Structures are given as C-alpha cells and as structure tokens.
Short mmCIF file of C-alpha atoms and ligand atoms in Angstrom, two decimals:
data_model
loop_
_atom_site.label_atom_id
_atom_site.label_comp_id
_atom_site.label_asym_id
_atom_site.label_seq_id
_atom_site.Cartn_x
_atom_site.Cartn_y
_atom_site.Cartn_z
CA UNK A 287 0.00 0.00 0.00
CA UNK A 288 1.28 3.41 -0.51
CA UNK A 289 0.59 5.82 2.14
CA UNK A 290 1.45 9.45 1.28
CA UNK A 291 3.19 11.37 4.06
CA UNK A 292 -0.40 12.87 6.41
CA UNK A 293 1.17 16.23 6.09
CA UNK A 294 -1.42 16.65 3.83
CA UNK A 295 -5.28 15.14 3.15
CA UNK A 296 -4.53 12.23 0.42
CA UNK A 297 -6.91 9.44 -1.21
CA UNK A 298 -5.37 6.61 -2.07
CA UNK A 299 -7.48 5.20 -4.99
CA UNK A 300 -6.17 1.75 -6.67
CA UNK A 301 -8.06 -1.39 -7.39
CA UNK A 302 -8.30 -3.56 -4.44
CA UNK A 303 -6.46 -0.90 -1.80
CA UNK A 304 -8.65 0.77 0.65
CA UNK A 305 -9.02 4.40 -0.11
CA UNK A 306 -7.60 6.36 2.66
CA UNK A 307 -8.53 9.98 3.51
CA UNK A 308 -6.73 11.48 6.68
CA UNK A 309 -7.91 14.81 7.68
CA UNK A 310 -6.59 17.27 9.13
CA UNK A 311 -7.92 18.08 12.29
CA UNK A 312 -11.46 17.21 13.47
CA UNK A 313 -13.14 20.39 11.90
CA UNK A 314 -11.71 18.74 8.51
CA UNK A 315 -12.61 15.19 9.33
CA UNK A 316 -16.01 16.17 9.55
CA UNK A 317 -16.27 18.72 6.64
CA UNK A 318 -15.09 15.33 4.58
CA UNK A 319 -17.24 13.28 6.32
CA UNK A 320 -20.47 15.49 5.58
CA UNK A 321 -19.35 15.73 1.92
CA UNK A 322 -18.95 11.96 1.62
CA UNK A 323 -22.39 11.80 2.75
CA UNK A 324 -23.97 14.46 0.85
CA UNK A 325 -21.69 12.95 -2.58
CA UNK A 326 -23.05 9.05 -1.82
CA UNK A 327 -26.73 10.04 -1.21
CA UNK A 328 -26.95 12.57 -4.23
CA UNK A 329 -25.46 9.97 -6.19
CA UNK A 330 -28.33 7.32 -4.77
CA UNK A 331 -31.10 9.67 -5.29
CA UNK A 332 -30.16 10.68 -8.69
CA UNK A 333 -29.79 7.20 -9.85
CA UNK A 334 -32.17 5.49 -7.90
CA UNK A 335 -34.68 8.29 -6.82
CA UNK A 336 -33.93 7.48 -3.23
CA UNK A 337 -30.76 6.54 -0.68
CA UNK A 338 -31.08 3.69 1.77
CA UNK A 339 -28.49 4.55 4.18
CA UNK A 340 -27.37 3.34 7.77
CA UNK A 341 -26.05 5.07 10.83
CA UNK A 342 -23.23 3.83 12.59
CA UNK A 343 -22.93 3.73 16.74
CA UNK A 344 -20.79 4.84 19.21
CA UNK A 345 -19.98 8.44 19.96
CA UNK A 346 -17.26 9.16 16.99
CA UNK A 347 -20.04 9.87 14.13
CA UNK A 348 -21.76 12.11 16.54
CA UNK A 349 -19.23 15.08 15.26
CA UNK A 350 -20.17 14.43 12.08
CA UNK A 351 -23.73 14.05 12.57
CA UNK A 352 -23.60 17.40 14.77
CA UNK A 353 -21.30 19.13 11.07
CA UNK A 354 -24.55 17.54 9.13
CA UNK A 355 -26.76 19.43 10.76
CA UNK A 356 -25.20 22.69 11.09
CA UNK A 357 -26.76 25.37 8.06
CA UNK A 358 -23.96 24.95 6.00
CA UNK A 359 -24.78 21.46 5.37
CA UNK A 360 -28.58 21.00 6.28
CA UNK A 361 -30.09 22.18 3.34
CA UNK A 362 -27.27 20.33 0.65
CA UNK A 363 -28.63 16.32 2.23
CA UNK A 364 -31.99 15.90 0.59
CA UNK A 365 -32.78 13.81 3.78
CA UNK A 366 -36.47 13.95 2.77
CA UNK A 367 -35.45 10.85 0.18
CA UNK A 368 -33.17 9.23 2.75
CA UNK A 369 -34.21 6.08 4.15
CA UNK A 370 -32.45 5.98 7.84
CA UNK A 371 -31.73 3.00 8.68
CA UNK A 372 -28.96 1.93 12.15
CA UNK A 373 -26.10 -0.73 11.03
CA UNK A 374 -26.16 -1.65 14.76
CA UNK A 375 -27.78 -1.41 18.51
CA UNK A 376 -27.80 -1.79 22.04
CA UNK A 377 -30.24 -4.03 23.69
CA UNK A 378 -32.14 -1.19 25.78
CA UNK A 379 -34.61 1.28 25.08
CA UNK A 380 -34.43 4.21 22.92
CA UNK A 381 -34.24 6.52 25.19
CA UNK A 382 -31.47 5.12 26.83
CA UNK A 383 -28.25 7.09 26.58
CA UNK A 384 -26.50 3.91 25.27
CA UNK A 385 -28.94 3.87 22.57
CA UNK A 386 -27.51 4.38 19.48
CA UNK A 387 -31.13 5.90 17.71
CA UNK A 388 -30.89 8.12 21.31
CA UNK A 389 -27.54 9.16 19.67
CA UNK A 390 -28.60 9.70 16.02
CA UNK A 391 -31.89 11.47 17.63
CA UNK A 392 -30.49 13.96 19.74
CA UNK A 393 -27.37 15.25 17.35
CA UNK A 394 -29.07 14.37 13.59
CA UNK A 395 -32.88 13.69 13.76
CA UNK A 396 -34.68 16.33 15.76
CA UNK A 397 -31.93 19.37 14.96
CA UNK A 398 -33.20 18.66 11.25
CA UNK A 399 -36.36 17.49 12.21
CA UNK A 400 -36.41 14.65 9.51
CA UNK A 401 -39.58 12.84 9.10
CA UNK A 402 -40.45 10.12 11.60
CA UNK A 403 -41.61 7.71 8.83
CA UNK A 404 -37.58 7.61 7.22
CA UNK A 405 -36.23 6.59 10.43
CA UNK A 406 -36.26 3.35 10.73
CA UNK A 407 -34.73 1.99 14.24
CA UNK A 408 -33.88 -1.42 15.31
CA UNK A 409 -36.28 -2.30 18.68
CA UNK A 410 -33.51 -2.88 21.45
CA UNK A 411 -36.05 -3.02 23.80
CA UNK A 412 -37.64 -6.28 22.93
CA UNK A 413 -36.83 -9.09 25.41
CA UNK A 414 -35.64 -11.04 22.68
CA UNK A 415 -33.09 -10.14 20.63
CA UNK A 416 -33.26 -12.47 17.99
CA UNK A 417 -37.37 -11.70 17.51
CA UNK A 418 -35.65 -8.02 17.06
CA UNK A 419 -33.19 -9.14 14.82
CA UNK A 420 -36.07 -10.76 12.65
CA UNK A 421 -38.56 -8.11 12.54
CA UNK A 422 -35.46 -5.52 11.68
CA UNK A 423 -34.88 -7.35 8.93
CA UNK A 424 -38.48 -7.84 7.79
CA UNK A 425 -38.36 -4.17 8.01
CA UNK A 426 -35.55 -3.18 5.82
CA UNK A 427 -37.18 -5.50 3.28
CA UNK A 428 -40.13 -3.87 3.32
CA UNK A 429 -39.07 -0.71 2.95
CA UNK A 430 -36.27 -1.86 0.41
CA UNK A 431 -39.11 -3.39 -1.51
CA UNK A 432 -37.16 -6.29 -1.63
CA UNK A 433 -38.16 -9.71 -0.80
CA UNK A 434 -36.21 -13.07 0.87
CA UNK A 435 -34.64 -14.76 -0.29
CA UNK A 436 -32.89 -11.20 -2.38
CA UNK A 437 -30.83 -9.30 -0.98
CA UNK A 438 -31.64 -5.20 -0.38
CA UNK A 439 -27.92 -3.27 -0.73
CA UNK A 440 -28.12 -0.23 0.73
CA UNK A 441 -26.57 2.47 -0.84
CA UNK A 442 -24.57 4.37 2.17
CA UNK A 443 -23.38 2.23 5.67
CA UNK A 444 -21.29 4.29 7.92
CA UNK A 445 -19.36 2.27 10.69
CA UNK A 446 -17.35 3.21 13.40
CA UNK A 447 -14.56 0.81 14.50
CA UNK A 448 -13.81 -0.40 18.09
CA UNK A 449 -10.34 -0.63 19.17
CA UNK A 450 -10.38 -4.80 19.02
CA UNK A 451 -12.07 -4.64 15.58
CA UNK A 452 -15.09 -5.11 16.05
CA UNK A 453 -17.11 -3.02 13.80
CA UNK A 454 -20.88 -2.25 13.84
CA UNK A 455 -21.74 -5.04 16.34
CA UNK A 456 -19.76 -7.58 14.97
CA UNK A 457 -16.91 -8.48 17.51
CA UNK A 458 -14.21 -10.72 16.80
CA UNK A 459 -14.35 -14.85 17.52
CA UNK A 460 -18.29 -14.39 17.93
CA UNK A 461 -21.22 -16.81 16.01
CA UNK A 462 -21.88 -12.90 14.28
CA UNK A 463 -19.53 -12.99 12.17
CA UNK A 464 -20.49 -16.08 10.31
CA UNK A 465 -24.33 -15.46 10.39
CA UNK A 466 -24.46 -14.47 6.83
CA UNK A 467 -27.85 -16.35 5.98
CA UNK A 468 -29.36 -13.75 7.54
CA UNK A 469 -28.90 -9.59 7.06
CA UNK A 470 -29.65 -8.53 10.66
CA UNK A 471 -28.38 -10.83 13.53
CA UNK A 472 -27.41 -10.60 17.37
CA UNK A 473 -24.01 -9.51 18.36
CA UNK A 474 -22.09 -9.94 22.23
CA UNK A 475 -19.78 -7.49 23.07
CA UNK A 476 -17.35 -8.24 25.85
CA UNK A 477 -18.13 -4.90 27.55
CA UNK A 478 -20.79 -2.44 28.15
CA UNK A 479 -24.36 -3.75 26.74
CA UNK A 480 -23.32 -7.09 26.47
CA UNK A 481 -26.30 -8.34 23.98
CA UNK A 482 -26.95 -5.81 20.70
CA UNK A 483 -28.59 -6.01 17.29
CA UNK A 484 -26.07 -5.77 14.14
CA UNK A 485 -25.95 -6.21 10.42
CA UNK A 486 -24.40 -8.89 9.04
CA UNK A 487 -21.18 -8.95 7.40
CA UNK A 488 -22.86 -10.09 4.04
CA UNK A 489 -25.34 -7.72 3.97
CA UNK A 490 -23.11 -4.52 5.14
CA UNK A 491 -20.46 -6.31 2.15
CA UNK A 492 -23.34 -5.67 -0.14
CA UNK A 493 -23.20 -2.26 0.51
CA UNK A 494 -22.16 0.48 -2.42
CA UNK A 495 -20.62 2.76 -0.35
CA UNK A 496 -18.79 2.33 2.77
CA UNK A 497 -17.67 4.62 5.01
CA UNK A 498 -15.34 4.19 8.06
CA UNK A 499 -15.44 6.93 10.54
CA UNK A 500 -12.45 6.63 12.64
CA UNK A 501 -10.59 9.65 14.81
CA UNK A 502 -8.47 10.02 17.80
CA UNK A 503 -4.85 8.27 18.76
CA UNK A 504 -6.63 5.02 20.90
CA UNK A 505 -7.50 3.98 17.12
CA UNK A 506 -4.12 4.61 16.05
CA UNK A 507 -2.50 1.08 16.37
CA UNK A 508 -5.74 -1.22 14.97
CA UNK A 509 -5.77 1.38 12.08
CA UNK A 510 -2.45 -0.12 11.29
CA UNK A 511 -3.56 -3.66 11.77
CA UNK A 512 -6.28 -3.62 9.99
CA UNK A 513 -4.88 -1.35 6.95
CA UNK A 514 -1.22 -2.64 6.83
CA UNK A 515 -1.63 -6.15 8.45
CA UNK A 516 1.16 -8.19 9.44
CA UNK A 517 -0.03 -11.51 10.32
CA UNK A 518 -3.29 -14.08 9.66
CA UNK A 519 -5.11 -12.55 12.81
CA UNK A 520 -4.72 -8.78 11.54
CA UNK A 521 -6.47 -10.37 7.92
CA UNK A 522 -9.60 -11.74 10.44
CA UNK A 523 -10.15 -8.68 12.20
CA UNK A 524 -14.20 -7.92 11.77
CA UNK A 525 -13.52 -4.61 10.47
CA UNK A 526 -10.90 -6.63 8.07
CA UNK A 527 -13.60 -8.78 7.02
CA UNK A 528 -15.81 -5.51 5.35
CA UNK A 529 -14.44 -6.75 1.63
CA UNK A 530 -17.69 -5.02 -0.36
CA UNK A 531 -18.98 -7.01 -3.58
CA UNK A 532 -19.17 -4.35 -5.59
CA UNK A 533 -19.38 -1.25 -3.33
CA UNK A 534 -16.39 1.29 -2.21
CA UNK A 535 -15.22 1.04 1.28
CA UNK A 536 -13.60 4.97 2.40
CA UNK A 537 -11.57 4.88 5.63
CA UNK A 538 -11.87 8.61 7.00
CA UNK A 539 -9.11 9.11 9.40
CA UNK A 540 -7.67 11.94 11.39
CA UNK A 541 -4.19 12.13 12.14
CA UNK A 542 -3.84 10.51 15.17
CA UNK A 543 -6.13 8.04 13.96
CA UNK A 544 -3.55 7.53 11.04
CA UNK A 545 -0.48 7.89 13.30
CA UNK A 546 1.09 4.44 13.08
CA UNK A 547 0.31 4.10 9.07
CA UNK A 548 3.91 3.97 7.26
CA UNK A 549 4.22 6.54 4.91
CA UNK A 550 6.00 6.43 1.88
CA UNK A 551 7.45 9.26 -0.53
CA UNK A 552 5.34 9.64 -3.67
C1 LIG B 898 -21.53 0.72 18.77
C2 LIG B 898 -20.89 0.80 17.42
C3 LIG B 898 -19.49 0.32 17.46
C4 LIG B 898 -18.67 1.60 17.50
C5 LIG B 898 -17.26 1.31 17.89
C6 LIG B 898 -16.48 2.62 18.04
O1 LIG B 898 -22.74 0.51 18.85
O2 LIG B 898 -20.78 0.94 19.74
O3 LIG B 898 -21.58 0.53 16.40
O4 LIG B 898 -19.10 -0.46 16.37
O5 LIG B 898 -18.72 2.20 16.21
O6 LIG B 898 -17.28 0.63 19.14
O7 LIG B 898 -17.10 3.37 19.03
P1 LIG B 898 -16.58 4.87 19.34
O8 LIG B 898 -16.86 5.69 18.13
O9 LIG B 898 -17.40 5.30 20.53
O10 LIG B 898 -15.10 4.75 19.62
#
C-alpha cells in the first residue's frame, strides 16, 4: 500500500487498496465526512430516486452528525429521500443514553427534524433479541421493496470501528460474524451492553458505499492492523472482514487516527 506522508489530506485510490482519507484536524474530518455523505446520497437519489443509508454507533459519528446538521450542510442532504436505517444497537430502550437511535436522535434527527416515517430503528427493547433481529430485517425489506430470499444493498453504511475490531456489532471470535444467511443478527460485546442487534457482514459487504469513521490516537495502532496487516489474525479482524462485492469502502481518518500508518514518498 502506498501511504502518502499525512502532512497533507490524500486518497489513495487503486483497485483492491482501501481508499484512505486522513484529515486534518477534526473540523476537517467532519467537513469530509459530511461531503462523503452528501456525494453518496446525491449519487443514490439521482440514480435510484432514493438513498437507503445506515447510521453507525458509538460516539465518533456524533461530530459528524452534529457538522450535518449545522446550516452549511442542512439544506445540501436531501434527507427527505433518505431512508435511515442503524447498522447496529444496544439491547435497551431508545431513550437510553446507550442507545444508538438516542444518539442519532439527539445530534441528527430532531436538529433537522427529519420525518419520523424515514427513520427506521432497530427495537432494542424487545426481550428477545433475535425476535428483534427478525422483525429488523423484515423491516428493511419492506421498505427496500425487496423480498427473501434477495438481498436489499443499501446504498450508504457508515461504521465506526472499536479498538479490538469489532465493527458495527460484529466483535471478533463471535457466532456474528459467520451469520451471513441472515442480514440482521445478534451480536455480544465483551463490555458495556453485552447483547446488541447488528448487520451482518454479508449484507453490510453488499453495501455500495462504505464509510469508516475513525478519529483520535486510541484507534491509532488497529488502524495499522487492519490497513497494513502483518499476520493471519490482523487479515480476520471484523472490520478486516468488510471486503464489499461491488461497493467502495472509504476509511476517514484523522491524524492521530492515522499515526502508526507507514508513509512512503510519492
Ligand atoms: C456501537 C458501534 C461500534 C462503534 C465502535 C467505536 O454501537 O458501539 O456501532 O461499532 O462504532 O465501538 O465506538 P466509538 O466511536 O465510541 O469509539
């Protein structure tokens, strides 16, 4: 791979090598992050005449879900054709702080006060998680207009990456990552909420455009596993494992995040 000194914001852009953007600081990171959005659901829309996109967790896309709905960028995201969907979620309610919809709710949703009936949350609340898994995927079949035993791609998944690789909910040595007969499953995580709702692998892989949203130096060393591996157990990371069929896969760094990537002169 050839990584172009961070000094300044680069794309790498060959066949078969992640693209890498490094931004930067974090006003940067999320100017490219809103732009990568707004350029992947324009693109959806135009082609399509709507975007089926999902949210990642965790608390690193809430700076760029904060950028998106700031005035420079409200009006440019015709969110009124986005289908909203979450690539993951915690087992509790949504109006739990954990929650990831709380998340997307209180920094993206009511600030632009997008329509109730385009947000489509996964029910963390049920008591069983794989009767939520089930009717989440019923769901994004429905509104995909797309039924078993096809496949609906969405056209935008944004995922955050955990500092084991785990990525939506899919944590590494867990039965998740090889439930691919199915595009919503049940994921354990070792800490916090324990039991959560995820994609699978083959339905986030089916995916057009993929974007990693990764910042700050605690991500620093598994962003150099996972994009310049070493050995066999780099290769199985989770986040390793997002190989899209035919979709794009952007890793949006910021420089610490991209601190122990190698560079090499160009
Ligand atoms: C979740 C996420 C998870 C998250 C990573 C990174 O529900 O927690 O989907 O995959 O993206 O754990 O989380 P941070 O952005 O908080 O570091």
């Amino acid at each position: 791979m050839t990584v172009r000194s961070p000094r300044r914001p680069f794309i790498t852009t060959m066949p078969d090598i992640p693209e890498i953007r490094v931004a930067a600081d974090s006003r940067q990171w999320a100017q490219d992050g809103a732009r990568l959005v707004l350029e992947a659901t324009t693109r959806a829309i135009e082609t399509n005449g709507r975007c089926l996109m999902a949210l990642s967790g965790g608390s690193t896309p809430k700076t760029l879900y904060e950028r998106l709905a700031t005035p420079e960028w409200s009006d440019a995201v015709r969110w009124s054709q986005i289908e909203l969907f979450f690539g993951d979620e915690r087992c509790v309610p949504p109006d739990h702080p954990d929650s990831n919809y709380h998340t997307a709710l209180i920094t993206l949703v009511r600030p632009l006060r997008l329509r109730a009936d385009r947000i489509h949350r996964m029910e963390g609340e049920l008591p069983d998680a794989t009767v939520a898994a089930r009717r989440y995927e019923d769901r994004i079949r429905s509104v995909a207009g797309s039924s078993a035993p096809a496949v609906p791609c969405l056209d935008l998944v944004l995922l955050g990456l955990g500092d084991d690789g785990h990525t939506a909910s899919l944590f590494p040595d867990t039965p998740a990552l090889s439930d691919n007969d199915r595009l919503v499953t049940v994921g354990q995580a070792a800490q916090g909420v324990r039991t959560r709702l995820t994609l699978t692998l083959d339905m986030i892989n089916r995916a057009s455009m993929i974007v990693f949203l990764v910042m700050g130096a605690g991500k620093a060393q598994i962003i150099g596993r996972l994009l310049q591996p070493k050995t066999e157990a780099d290769r199985k990371l989770p986040a390793a494992l997002v190989r899209p069929h035919q979709g794009h896969v952007i890793w949006l760094l910021d420089r610490p995040a991209a601190a122990a990537l190698t560079t090499m002169s160009n």
